[in-house]
Coordinates of C-alpha atoms in Angstrom, one line a residue:
M1 CA 23.8 106.9 238.6
A2 CA 25.6 107.1 235.7
M3 CA 23.4 110.2 234.5
K4 CA 24.1 111.8 238.0
G5 CA 27.7 111.0 237.7
N6 CA 27.8 112.9 234.3
A7 CA 26.1 115.9 235.5
A8 CA 28.1 116.4 238.2
D9 CA 31.3 116.1 235.8
N10 CA 29.7 118.3 233.7
R11 CA 29.0 120.9 236.3
T12 CA 32.8 120.6 237.5
R13 CA 34.2 121.0 234.0
S14 CA 32.0 124.0 233.6
S15 CA 33.1 125.5 236.7
I16 CA 36.8 125.5 235.3
S17 CA 36.0 126.5 232.1
I18 CA 34.4 129.9 233.8
F19 CA 37.6 130.1 235.8
I20 CA 39.8 130.0 232.8
V21 CA 37.8 132.3 230.9
I22 CA 37.6 134.7 233.9
G23 CA 41.5 134.5 234.2
M24 CA 41.9 134.8 230.3
C25 CA 39.8 137.7 230.4
C26 CA 41.7 139.4 233.4
F27 CA 44.9 138.8 231.6
F28 CA 43.8 140.8 228.4
Y29 CA 42.5 143.5 230.4
V30 CA 45.8 143.8 232.3
L31 CA 47.7 143.5 228.5
G32 CA 45.7 146.5 227.3
A33 CA 46.0 148.4 230.2
W34 CA 49.6 147.6 230.5
Q35 CA 50.2 148.4 227.1
R36 CA 48.3 151.7 226.9
S37 CA 50.4 153.1 229.7
G38 CA 53.1 153.8 227.6
F39 CA 55.4 154.1 230.7
G40 CA 57.1 150.8 230.4
K41 CA 56.8 149.9 234.2
G42 CA 56.2 146.6 233.4
D43 CA 54.4 144.3 236.0
S44 CA 54.2 146.6 238.8
I45 CA 51.4 148.4 236.8
A46 CA 49.7 145.2 236.0
V47 CA 49.4 144.2 239.4
E48 CA 47.7 147.4 240.3
I49 CA 45.3 147.0 237.5
T50 CA 44.3 143.4 238.3
K51 CA 43.1 144.7 241.5
Q52 CA 40.7 146.9 239.8
T53 CA 39.9 144.1 236.8
D54 CA 35.9 143.9 236.1
C55 CA 35.8 141.3 233.2
T56 CA 33.2 139.9 231.2
I57 CA 33.2 136.0 230.3
L58 CA 33.2 135.4 226.4
P59 CA 31.1 132.6 226.0
N60 CA 32.0 131.4 222.6
L61 CA 35.7 131.4 223.3
S62 CA 37.3 128.7 225.3
Y63 CA 40.9 129.9 226.1
D64 CA 41.7 126.1 226.9
T65 CA 42.2 123.8 223.7
H66 CA 40.6 120.7 225.2
H67 CA 43.4 118.4 224.1
D68 CA 46.4 116.8 225.5
R69 CA 49.2 118.9 224.8
A70 CA 51.1 117.5 228.0
S71 CA 52.2 114.5 225.6
N72 CA 53.5 116.9 223.0
L73 CA 55.8 118.9 225.7
E74 CA 57.1 115.7 227.1
E75 CA 58.0 114.8 223.9
L76 CA 59.7 118.1 223.3
G77 CA 61.5 118.2 226.9
S78 CA 60.1 119.7 229.8
K79 CA 62.5 122.3 230.1
A80 CA 62.8 125.5 227.8
E81 CA 65.9 127.0 226.8
I82 CA 66.4 130.4 228.6
F83 CA 67.6 133.1 225.7
E84 CA 69.9 135.8 227.3
P85 CA 70.0 139.3 226.4
C86 CA 72.5 140.6 224.1
D87 CA 75.2 142.9 225.0
D88 CA 73.9 146.5 225.0
R89 CA 76.0 147.5 221.6
Y90 CA 73.5 145.7 219.8
I91 CA 70.3 147.7 220.8
D92 CA 69.6 149.0 217.2
Y93 CA 71.1 146.0 215.5
T94 CA 70.1 145.4 211.9
P95 CA 71.5 141.8 210.9
C96 CA 71.1 141.9 206.9
Q97 CA 72.6 145.9 207.1
D98 CA 75.2 145.7 209.8
Q99 CA 77.6 148.4 209.2
K100 CA 80.8 146.5 209.6
R101 CA 79.9 143.8 207.1
A102 CA 78.5 146.4 204.6
M103 CA 81.9 148.0 204.7
T104 CA 83.4 144.6 203.0
F105 CA 81.3 145.0 199.9
P106 CA 81.8 147.3 196.6
R107 CA 80.6 150.6 196.9
A108 CA 79.8 151.0 193.0
N109 CA 75.9 151.1 192.4
M110 CA 75.5 151.1 196.5
E111 CA 76.1 147.5 196.3
Y112 CA 77.4 147.9 199.8
R113 CA 74.2 149.3 201.4
E114 CA 72.1 146.3 200.0
R115 CA 71.2 143.4 202.0
H116 CA 74.1 141.1 203.2
C117 CA 72.9 138.8 206.0
P118 CA 75.3 137.0 208.5
P119 CA 76.2 133.4 207.8
E120 CA 74.9 130.7 210.2
E121 CA 77.7 130.9 212.4
E122 CA 77.6 134.6 213.1
K123 CA 74.0 135.0 214.1
L124 CA 72.9 136.2 217.5
H125 CA 71.2 134.0 219.3
C126 CA 70.2 136.4 222.2
L127 CA 67.2 138.9 222.8
I128 CA 68.0 142.6 221.5
P129 CA 67.8 144.8 224.6
A130 CA 65.7 148.0 224.3
P131 CA 67.4 151.7 225.5
K132 CA 67.2 152.3 229.1
G133 CA 64.1 154.7 229.2
Y134 CA 62.3 153.4 226.5
V135 CA 58.6 154.0 226.7
A136 CA 55.7 153.2 224.2
P137 CA 55.2 155.3 221.2
F138 CA 52.7 158.3 221.3
P139 CA 49.2 157.3 219.8
W140 CA 48.5 158.1 216.0
P141 CA 48.4 161.2 215.1
K142 CA 50.7 162.7 217.9
S143 CA 53.3 160.1 216.8
R144 CA 53.7 161.6 213.4
D145 CA 54.9 164.8 215.2
Y146 CA 56.6 163.6 218.7
V147 CA 58.9 160.6 219.2
P148 CA 60.2 160.3 222.8
Y149 CA 63.9 160.7 222.5
A150 CA 64.7 157.8 224.8
N151 CA 63.5 155.6 221.9
V152 CA 66.0 157.0 219.4
P153 CA 68.4 158.5 221.2
Y154 CA 70.5 160.0 218.1
K155 CA 70.8 163.5 217.6
S156 CA 73.1 163.8 214.4
L157 CA 70.0 164.4 212.1
T158 CA 69.0 167.5 214.3
V159 CA 72.4 169.3 213.5
E160 CA 73.1 167.8 210.0
K161 CA 69.3 168.9 208.7
A162 CA 68.9 171.8 211.0
I163 CA 68.1 174.3 208.1
Q164 CA 65.8 172.0 206.2
N165 CA 63.4 171.1 209.5
W166 CA 63.6 167.7 209.1
V167 CA 63.5 167.3 213.1
Q168 CA 64.2 169.2 216.1
Y169 CA 65.1 168.1 219.7
E170 CA 62.9 169.7 222.4
G171 CA 63.6 168.3 226.1
N172 CA 62.7 164.9 226.1
V173 CA 61.3 164.1 222.5
F174 CA 62.2 164.9 218.7
R175 CA 59.4 166.9 217.1
F176 CA 59.1 166.7 213.3
P177 CA 57.7 169.8 211.8
G178 CA 56.9 168.2 208.4
G179 CA 59.8 170.2 206.7
G180 CA 62.1 168.8 204.2
T181 CA 64.9 169.5 201.8
Q182 CA 62.9 170.2 199.1
F183 CA 59.6 171.2 201.0
P184 CA 60.7 174.4 203.3
Q185 CA 56.9 175.1 203.6
G186 CA 56.1 171.9 205.0
A187 CA 55.1 168.3 203.6
D188 CA 51.5 169.2 203.5
A189 CA 51.8 172.0 201.2
Y190 CA 53.9 170.3 199.0
I191 CA 51.7 167.5 198.6
G192 CA 48.8 170.0 197.9
Q193 CA 51.0 171.5 195.0
L194 CA 51.5 167.8 193.8
A195 CA 47.6 167.3 194.2
S196 CA 47.2 170.2 191.7
V197 CA 48.2 167.7 188.8
I198 CA 47.8 164.2 190.5
P199 CA 44.4 163.0 191.2
I200 CA 45.4 162.1 194.9
A201 CA 42.1 163.6 196.6
N202 CA 39.7 160.9 194.9
G203 CA 41.2 157.8 195.6
T204 CA 42.8 157.1 192.3
V205 CA 46.1 157.3 193.9
R206 CA 46.3 154.9 196.7
T207 CA 49.8 153.1 197.0
A208 CA 52.9 155.4 196.4
L209 CA 56.8 154.5 196.7
D210 CA 59.1 157.0 198.4
T211 CA 62.9 156.6 197.4
G212 CA 65.4 157.8 199.7
C213 CA 62.8 158.7 202.4
G214 CA 64.6 160.4 205.0
V215 CA 62.3 160.4 207.8
A216 CA 59.4 159.8 205.9
S217 CA 57.6 163.3 206.3
W218 CA 56.0 162.7 202.7
G219 CA 54.6 159.4 203.6
A220 CA 53.5 160.9 207.0
Y221 CA 51.3 163.4 205.5
L222 CA 50.0 161.3 202.5
L223 CA 48.4 159.2 205.2
K224 CA 45.6 162.0 206.1
R225 CA 45.0 161.9 202.2
N226 CA 44.2 158.4 202.5
V227 CA 47.5 157.5 200.3
L228 CA 49.6 154.9 201.6
A229 CA 53.5 155.1 201.1
M230 CA 56.2 152.4 201.2
S231 CA 59.0 154.6 202.3
F232 CA 62.7 153.4 202.1
A233 CA 66.0 154.5 202.6
P234 CA 69.6 153.0 203.5
R235 CA 71.2 152.7 206.5
D236 CA 73.7 155.4 206.0
S237 CA 75.8 158.3 207.6
H238 CA 72.2 160.2 208.6
E239 CA 71.3 157.6 211.8
A240 CA 67.9 156.2 212.2
Q241 CA 66.2 157.7 209.3
V242 CA 64.0 154.6 208.7
Q243 CA 63.7 154.1 212.6
F244 CA 62.5 157.4 212.9
A245 CA 60.0 156.9 210.4
L246 CA 58.8 153.5 212.1
E247 CA 58.8 155.3 215.5
R248 CA 56.3 158.1 214.2
G249 CA 54.0 155.3 213.1
V250 CA 55.0 155.5 209.1
P251 CA 55.6 152.6 207.1
A252 CA 59.2 152.2 206.0
V253 CA 62.0 149.9 205.3
I254 CA 65.8 149.9 205.2
G255 CA 66.4 149.6 201.5
V256 CA 68.2 151.3 198.3
L257 CA 68.1 151.7 194.6
G258 CA 71.2 149.3 194.0
T259 CA 72.1 146.4 191.9
I260 CA 69.2 144.0 193.1
K261 CA 65.6 144.4 192.0
L262 CA 63.2 146.0 194.5
P263 CA 61.3 143.4 196.5
Y264 CA 57.9 144.6 195.3
P265 CA 55.6 143.3 192.3
S266 CA 55.3 144.7 189.0
R267 CA 52.8 147.2 188.5
A268 CA 52.4 147.6 192.0
F269 CA 52.6 151.7 192.8
D270 CA 49.9 154.3 191.7
M271 CA 52.7 157.1 192.2
A272 CA 56.7 157.0 192.7
H273 CA 58.6 159.7 194.3
C274 CA 62.1 161.5 194.9
S275 CA 62.6 164.4 196.5
R276 CA 66.2 165.2 196.1
C277 CA 67.0 161.5 197.0
L278 CA 70.4 161.4 195.6
I279 CA 70.0 158.2 193.2
P280 CA 71.5 158.9 189.9
W281 CA 68.6 158.6 187.8
G282 CA 70.5 158.7 184.3
S283 CA 73.4 156.5 185.0
N284 CA 73.9 152.6 184.2
D285 CA 71.5 153.1 180.9
G286 CA 68.5 154.0 182.8
M287 CA 68.6 151.0 185.2
Y288 CA 67.0 153.0 188.0
M289 CA 64.5 154.4 186.1
M290 CA 63.5 151.2 184.5
E291 CA 63.2 149.8 187.8
V292 CA 60.6 152.3 189.1
D293 CA 58.9 151.9 185.6
R294 CA 58.6 147.9 186.5
V295 CA 56.7 148.6 190.1
L296 CA 54.8 151.4 188.8
R297 CA 51.0 150.7 187.5
P298 CA 50.0 151.6 183.8
G299 CA 49.0 155.4 184.3
G300 CA 50.7 156.0 187.4
Y301 CA 52.9 159.0 188.3
W302 CA 56.7 159.4 188.9
V303 CA 57.7 162.9 190.9
L304 CA 60.9 164.1 190.6
S305 CA 61.8 167.3 192.6
G306 CA 65.2 169.1 193.3
P307 CA 68.4 168.4 191.1
P308 CA 68.7 168.8 188.2
I309 CA 65.1 170.1 187.9
N310 CA 65.1 173.6 187.0
W311 CA 69.0 173.8 187.1
K312 CA 69.5 177.2 185.4
M313 CA 68.1 178.8 188.5
N314 CA 69.8 176.7 191.0
Y315 CA 73.1 175.4 189.9
R316 CA 75.0 177.8 192.4
S317 CA 72.9 176.6 195.4
W318 CA 73.4 173.1 194.4
K319 CA 77.3 173.9 193.9
R320 CA 77.4 172.2 190.4
T321 CA 78.0 173.4 187.1
K322 CA 75.5 174.3 184.6
E323 CA 76.9 171.8 182.0
D324 CA 76.9 168.6 184.6
L325 CA 73.3 169.4 185.6
E326 CA 72.0 170.1 182.2
E327 CA 73.6 166.9 181.0
E328 CA 71.8 164.8 184.0
Q329 CA 68.6 166.4 183.0
R330 CA 68.8 165.7 179.2
K331 CA 69.8 161.8 180.0
I332 CA 66.5 161.6 182.8
E333 CA 64.3 163.2 179.9
E334 CA 65.8 160.8 177.1
I335 CA 64.9 157.6 179.2
A336 CA 61.9 158.9 180.0
E337 CA 61.0 159.3 176.3
L338 CA 62.2 155.6 175.9
L339 CA 59.8 154.3 178.8
C340 CA 57.1 156.4 177.2
W341 CA 56.1 158.5 180.2
E342 CA 54.6 161.8 179.2
K343 CA 55.9 164.6 181.1
V344 CA 52.2 166.5 182.6
S345 CA 53.9 169.1 184.3
E346 CA 57.4 171.0 185.2
E347 CA 57.0 173.8 188.0
G348 CA 59.7 175.4 189.9
E349 CA 61.8 172.1 191.2
I350 CA 59.2 169.7 190.6
A351 CA 58.8 167.7 187.6
V352 CA 55.9 165.3 187.2
W353 CA 55.6 162.5 184.4
R354 CA 52.9 159.6 183.6
K355 CA 53.6 156.3 182.7
R356 CA 51.3 155.4 179.5
I357 CA 48.3 153.2 180.0
N358 CA 49.8 150.4 177.5
T359 CA 51.8 149.8 174.5
D360 CA 49.2 150.8 171.9
S361 CA 49.2 154.2 173.5
C362 CA 53.1 154.5 173.0
P363 CA 53.9 153.9 169.1
V364 CA 57.5 155.1 169.9
R365 CA 58.1 152.3 172.2
Q366 CA 57.4 149.6 169.2
D367 CA 59.9 150.6 166.8
E368 CA 62.5 151.9 169.1
P369 CA 66.0 150.1 168.8
R370 CA 67.2 151.3 171.6
V371 CA 64.9 150.0 174.1
K372 CA 65.9 146.6 175.5
I373 CA 62.8 144.4 176.7
C374 CA 63.2 142.5 179.7
E375 CA 63.4 138.5 178.7
S376 CA 62.2 137.3 182.4
T377 CA 58.4 135.9 181.8
N378 CA 57.9 136.9 185.5
A379 CA 58.3 140.2 186.6
D380 CA 57.4 139.5 190.1
D381 CA 60.3 137.1 190.6
V382 CA 62.6 139.6 192.2
W383 CA 63.8 138.2 195.5
Y384 CA 68.1 138.4 195.2
K385 CA 67.4 139.0 191.4
K386 CA 70.1 141.3 189.4
M387 CA 68.7 144.5 188.3
E388 CA 68.8 145.3 184.5
A389 CA 68.5 147.9 182.2
C390 CA 65.6 146.7 180.4
V391 CA 61.9 147.4 179.9
T392 CA 59.2 145.5 181.5
P393 CA 56.5 144.8 178.6
F394 CA 53.2 145.9 179.3
P395 CA 50.5 143.2 179.3
E396 CA 48.6 142.9 176.1
V397 CA 45.2 145.0 175.4
N398 CA 42.5 144.6 173.1
S399 CA 42.2 148.2 172.3
P400 CA 44.3 151.8 172.9
E401 CA 41.9 152.6 175.7
E402 CA 42.5 149.6 177.8
V403 CA 44.5 149.8 180.8
A404 CA 47.2 147.3 180.7
G405 CA 46.7 144.6 183.1
G406 CA 43.3 145.9 184.1
E407 CA 41.8 149.2 185.5
L408 CA 41.5 149.5 189.5
K409 CA 38.8 151.1 191.3
T410 CA 39.5 154.3 193.1
F411 CA 40.0 153.6 196.8
P412 CA 38.5 152.5 199.0
D413 CA 36.5 150.5 196.6
R414 CA 39.3 148.5 195.6
L415 CA 39.7 147.2 199.0
N416 CA 37.5 144.5 198.5
A417 CA 36.6 144.5 194.8
V418 CA 37.7 141.6 193.0
P419 CA 41.5 142.6 191.7
P420 CA 42.0 142.3 187.9
R421 CA 44.8 139.6 188.5
I422 CA 42.2 137.4 190.1
T423 CA 39.6 137.8 187.7
R424 CA 42.1 137.4 184.5
G425 CA 43.1 134.2 186.1
L426 CA 46.7 135.4 186.8
V427 CA 47.2 133.8 189.9
P428 CA 47.0 130.3 189.8
G429 CA 44.7 128.4 192.4
F430 CA 42.7 131.8 193.1
S431 CA 39.3 132.1 191.4
V432 CA 37.0 135.0 192.0
Q433 CA 34.9 132.7 194.2
K434 CA 38.2 131.6 196.4
Y435 CA 39.0 135.3 196.4
Q436 CA 35.6 136.2 198.0
E437 CA 35.8 133.2 200.1
D438 CA 39.2 134.2 201.4
N439 CA 37.8 137.7 202.3
K440 CA 34.7 136.6 204.3
L441 CA 37.1 133.9 206.3
W442 CA 39.4 136.5 207.4
K443 CA 36.4 138.7 208.4
K444 CA 35.4 136.0 210.7
H445 CA 39.0 135.5 212.1
V446 CA 39.5 139.3 212.8
K447 CA 36.0 139.1 214.7
A448 CA 37.5 136.5 217.0
Y449 CA 40.5 138.2 217.3
K450 CA 38.9 141.3 218.6
K451 CA 37.1 139.1 221.2
I452 CA 40.6 138.1 222.2
N453 CA 42.3 141.1 222.1
K454 CA 39.8 143.9 222.4
Y455 CA 42.4 146.7 221.6
L456 CA 43.3 145.4 218.2
D457 CA 41.4 148.1 216.4
T458 CA 41.6 150.7 219.2
G459 CA 44.7 152.4 218.1
R460 CA 47.1 150.8 220.6
Y461 CA 48.7 148.8 217.9
R462 CA 49.7 151.4 214.9
N463 CA 52.6 149.4 213.1
I464 CA 51.1 145.8 212.0
M465 CA 52.8 143.2 210.3
D466 CA 51.1 140.0 209.0
M467 CA 54.2 137.7 208.1
N468 CA 52.3 135.4 205.7
A469 CA 49.7 137.7 204.2
G470 CA 48.3 135.4 201.4
L471 CA 45.3 137.7 199.4
G472 CA 45.9 140.6 202.0
S473 CA 42.8 139.5 203.6
F474 CA 43.6 140.1 207.2
A475 CA 44.8 143.5 206.6
A476 CA 41.4 144.5 204.5
A477 CA 39.4 143.1 207.6
I478 CA 41.1 145.6 209.9
E479 CA 42.0 148.4 207.8
S480 CA 41.5 151.6 209.5
P481 CA 43.2 155.1 209.7
K482 CA 44.5 154.3 213.1
L483 CA 46.8 151.4 211.8
W484 CA 48.7 150.2 208.7
V485 CA 49.7 146.7 207.9
M486 CA 53.0 145.6 206.6
N487 CA 51.5 142.6 204.3
V488 CA 54.8 140.1 203.9
V489 CA 54.7 137.5 201.3
P490 CA 57.2 134.7 202.1
T491 CA 59.4 133.8 199.0
V492 CA 58.8 130.0 200.0
A493 CA 55.1 130.6 199.6
E494 CA 53.4 128.2 197.0
K495 CA 51.9 131.3 195.4
S496 CA 53.2 134.5 194.8
T497 CA 50.2 136.9 196.0
L498 CA 51.9 140.0 196.6
S499 CA 50.7 141.7 193.5
V500 CA 46.9 141.2 194.6
V501 CA 47.8 142.8 197.9
Y502 CA 48.8 145.8 196.1
E503 CA 45.5 145.6 193.6
R504 CA 43.6 146.2 196.7
G505 CA 45.3 149.5 197.8
L506 CA 47.6 147.7 200.5
I507 CA 51.1 147.8 200.8
G508 CA 53.8 144.8 201.4
I509 CA 56.9 143.3 200.7
Y510 CA 58.3 140.1 199.4
H511 CA 60.9 138.2 202.5
D512 CA 62.5 134.9 203.3
W513 CA 62.0 134.7 207.1
C514 CA 65.0 132.5 207.6
E515 CA 66.6 136.1 207.2
A516 CA 66.3 139.2 209.2
F517 CA 63.8 141.8 208.0
S518 CA 64.9 145.2 206.5
S519 CA 64.0 147.3 209.5
Y520 CA 65.3 148.4 213.0
P521 CA 64.7 146.7 216.4
R522 CA 61.4 147.8 218.2
T523 CA 59.4 148.8 215.2
Y524 CA 55.9 146.8 215.2
D525 CA 53.5 146.8 217.8
L526 CA 51.6 143.8 217.1
I527 CA 52.7 140.8 214.7
H528 CA 50.2 138.3 212.9
A529 CA 51.6 134.5 212.0
N530 CA 49.4 132.7 210.4
G531 CA 50.7 129.4 209.2
V532 CA 54.3 130.4 209.5
F533 CA 56.0 127.7 211.2
S534 CA 53.8 125.0 209.0
L535 CA 55.3 126.8 205.9
Y536 CA 58.9 126.7 207.2
K537 CA 58.5 123.4 208.7
D538 CA 61.0 121.9 206.7
S539 CA 63.0 124.9 205.5
R540 CA 66.7 125.8 206.2
C541 CA 66.1 127.7 209.4
K542 CA 65.1 126.6 212.6
M543 CA 61.8 128.0 214.5
E544 CA 63.8 129.6 217.0
D545 CA 65.8 131.6 214.8
I546 CA 62.5 133.1 213.4
L547 CA 61.1 133.9 217.0
L548 CA 64.2 135.4 217.6
E549 CA 63.7 137.7 214.7
M550 CA 60.0 138.4 215.6
D551 CA 61.4 139.3 219.0
R552 CA 64.0 141.8 217.5
I553 CA 61.6 143.7 215.5
L554 CA 58.4 143.5 218.2
R555 CA 58.2 146.3 220.6
P556 CA 58.3 145.8 224.4
E557 CA 55.0 145.2 225.5
G558 CA 53.7 144.2 221.5
A559 CA 51.7 141.5 220.9
V560 CA 51.8 138.5 218.4
M561 CA 49.0 136.2 217.2
F562 CA 49.8 133.2 216.3
R563 CA 47.3 131.0 213.9
D564 CA 48.4 127.3 213.3
Q565 CA 48.1 123.6 214.1
D566 CA 48.2 122.9 217.7
D567 CA 51.3 120.7 217.6
V568 CA 53.0 123.4 215.8
L569 CA 51.9 126.0 218.5
A570 CA 52.9 123.6 221.2
K571 CA 56.4 123.8 220.0
V572 CA 56.1 127.7 219.6
K573 CA 55.0 128.3 223.3
Q574 CA 57.6 126.0 224.6
I575 CA 60.6 128.0 222.7
V576 CA 58.9 131.4 223.7
S577 CA 58.7 130.6 227.1
G578 CA 62.4 131.2 227.2
M579 CA 62.2 134.8 225.5
R580 CA 60.4 136.6 228.1
W581 CA 57.1 136.3 226.4
N582 CA 53.7 135.6 228.4
T583 CA 51.4 133.2 226.1
K584 CA 47.8 132.2 226.2
M585 CA 46.2 129.7 223.9
A586 CA 43.0 129.6 222.6
D587 CA 40.5 127.5 220.4
H588 CA 39.7 128.1 216.9
E589 CA 36.6 130.0 216.5
D590 CA 34.9 127.2 215.3
G591 CA 35.5 125.2 218.4
P592 CA 37.6 123.1 220.1
L593 CA 37.6 119.9 217.9
V594 CA 39.3 122.2 215.0
P595 CA 43.2 120.9 215.0
E596 CA 43.8 124.8 214.2
K597 CA 44.4 126.9 217.2
I598 CA 45.4 130.3 218.3
L599 CA 48.5 131.5 220.4
V600 CA 48.5 134.8 221.9
A601 CA 51.9 136.1 223.1
V602 CA 52.9 139.6 224.7
K603 CA 56.4 140.4 224.8
Q604 CA 57.7 141.7 228.6
Y605 CA 58.9 145.0 229.3
W606 CA 62.9 145.0 230.0
V607 CA 65.6 147.3 228.9
S608 CA 69.2 147.3 228.6
G609 CA 70.9 147.5 232.2
D610 CA 68.2 145.4 234.0
N611 CA 68.8 142.5 235.7
N612 CA 68.8 140.7 232.8
R613 CA 70.6 137.3 233.8
T614 CA 67.3 136.3 235.5
A615 CA 65.6 133.2 234.1
V616 CA 62.2 133.8 233.0
A617 CA 59.2 131.3 233.3

């Protein structure tokens, strides 16, 4: 009798499981179709497509976690807080680069354009609305050239930069012809000129830094050559430069060379670039060039185009005196010599320098009294650290031919090769074996993610953020020309691993999630949050603060994939139920007994002016 009872129970549970799986499958089918629609019509499209749904059961994934979360939710309280929309004036709110707050800080050395986050009492606890008419961006590569006007409704650049061919307004879209101040023939032709001097084609150059990027056309056209650029520009009088870049599907952040070190590790970039970026390279005893030197890999290239290069021919059109421009170039050349950069080319208005591969190949550096060596023993400790006019020392080498810090393979081989910092034991706690195990683990995780959300690698998600990137193995596992990943290494993380991310040919940034990210609202299609809330469990900020920031930077109909302990995700699920997010919980791919779970959330479509005071489930 007992056996019959167990069999009946098993059949009942099996039937329930099948219905749950079918329901979950339908949910993600609708999610994908809804998101790919690009028209932002919300639930009406979802309802229509539901009628046509043909789902396939995924036998290896159960979408119920098979443990009692009801008791957890009782402890939390049965009713979730409903977060109301912010006022429409906050549509493009960037908390740590707020214009009004910026004007209260000194203008010297661009300090007022740096990060200045609001105090706790001034933080918004509401949802940032999308502008009326907002639609999903065009898929890549069309997005590189066209952006819907409704998403970034600002025409000032089309007027101010009209003769420079940055951006043009055509009907209901902006068109980006690929022009720029210093590349009138287009960014592609400009990059072709650089490629005649710099080994871009063979994978030697993979990561690049664009200082003062404008709308990031340089970075946009580097992507077709398999070069990934980190572009930044301040939030200044030219509206929405970085916002345009991200809307185009190009990596970019709000940032500036000012008084604080750049949020990147040392020896990160294969190439750095300034195209008429208006940075005073020769001022402050060469401090800005020294900061570029810190983040530039040994053997890397620095490109400077525009003033003062070729000043003899251009001083009239630049409306500056010969003497002023000549002195500016003299200072740049002098600092480059102190840094031991070798000038490899100057043609027209483009000059290219190459950083030496080690100290032994730079005998001038060793006995030069004007060179101040930085005293800090950790060149990667940069979060809110003051920039200094000092030179970051090379790692030691055993011969003049050895590349300081280790030679990297060309891309894509370097993506999964063991990074030099790992082989040399410079990242505590990560051996070669652990690095390889981490790679294997994230390939397994990503395989499971693709079963949960089959649109992960279809091009539906272009701008992806990994909030707790570790060694960058999630980004490596999904690497594709269809997408890019902003690998964030939290400043509170026990180990600083961002240098390893860059040695793999990926890009990323340091950040503290108790503060707002340096980006405009609605700039990421997919956010991956692995262990973020366990990491910040005892931090100075609340879980809801981090979730509201995620909502700010996530596009309408964008998705979030949380991976964390079940009790943590139960709390997350409750909070986001008041944020207009739809959620589903899934087991760990190894089964229901594993306490780590996966929570998938989708941000609902809504815009300013909707009936936004209605409570949401």
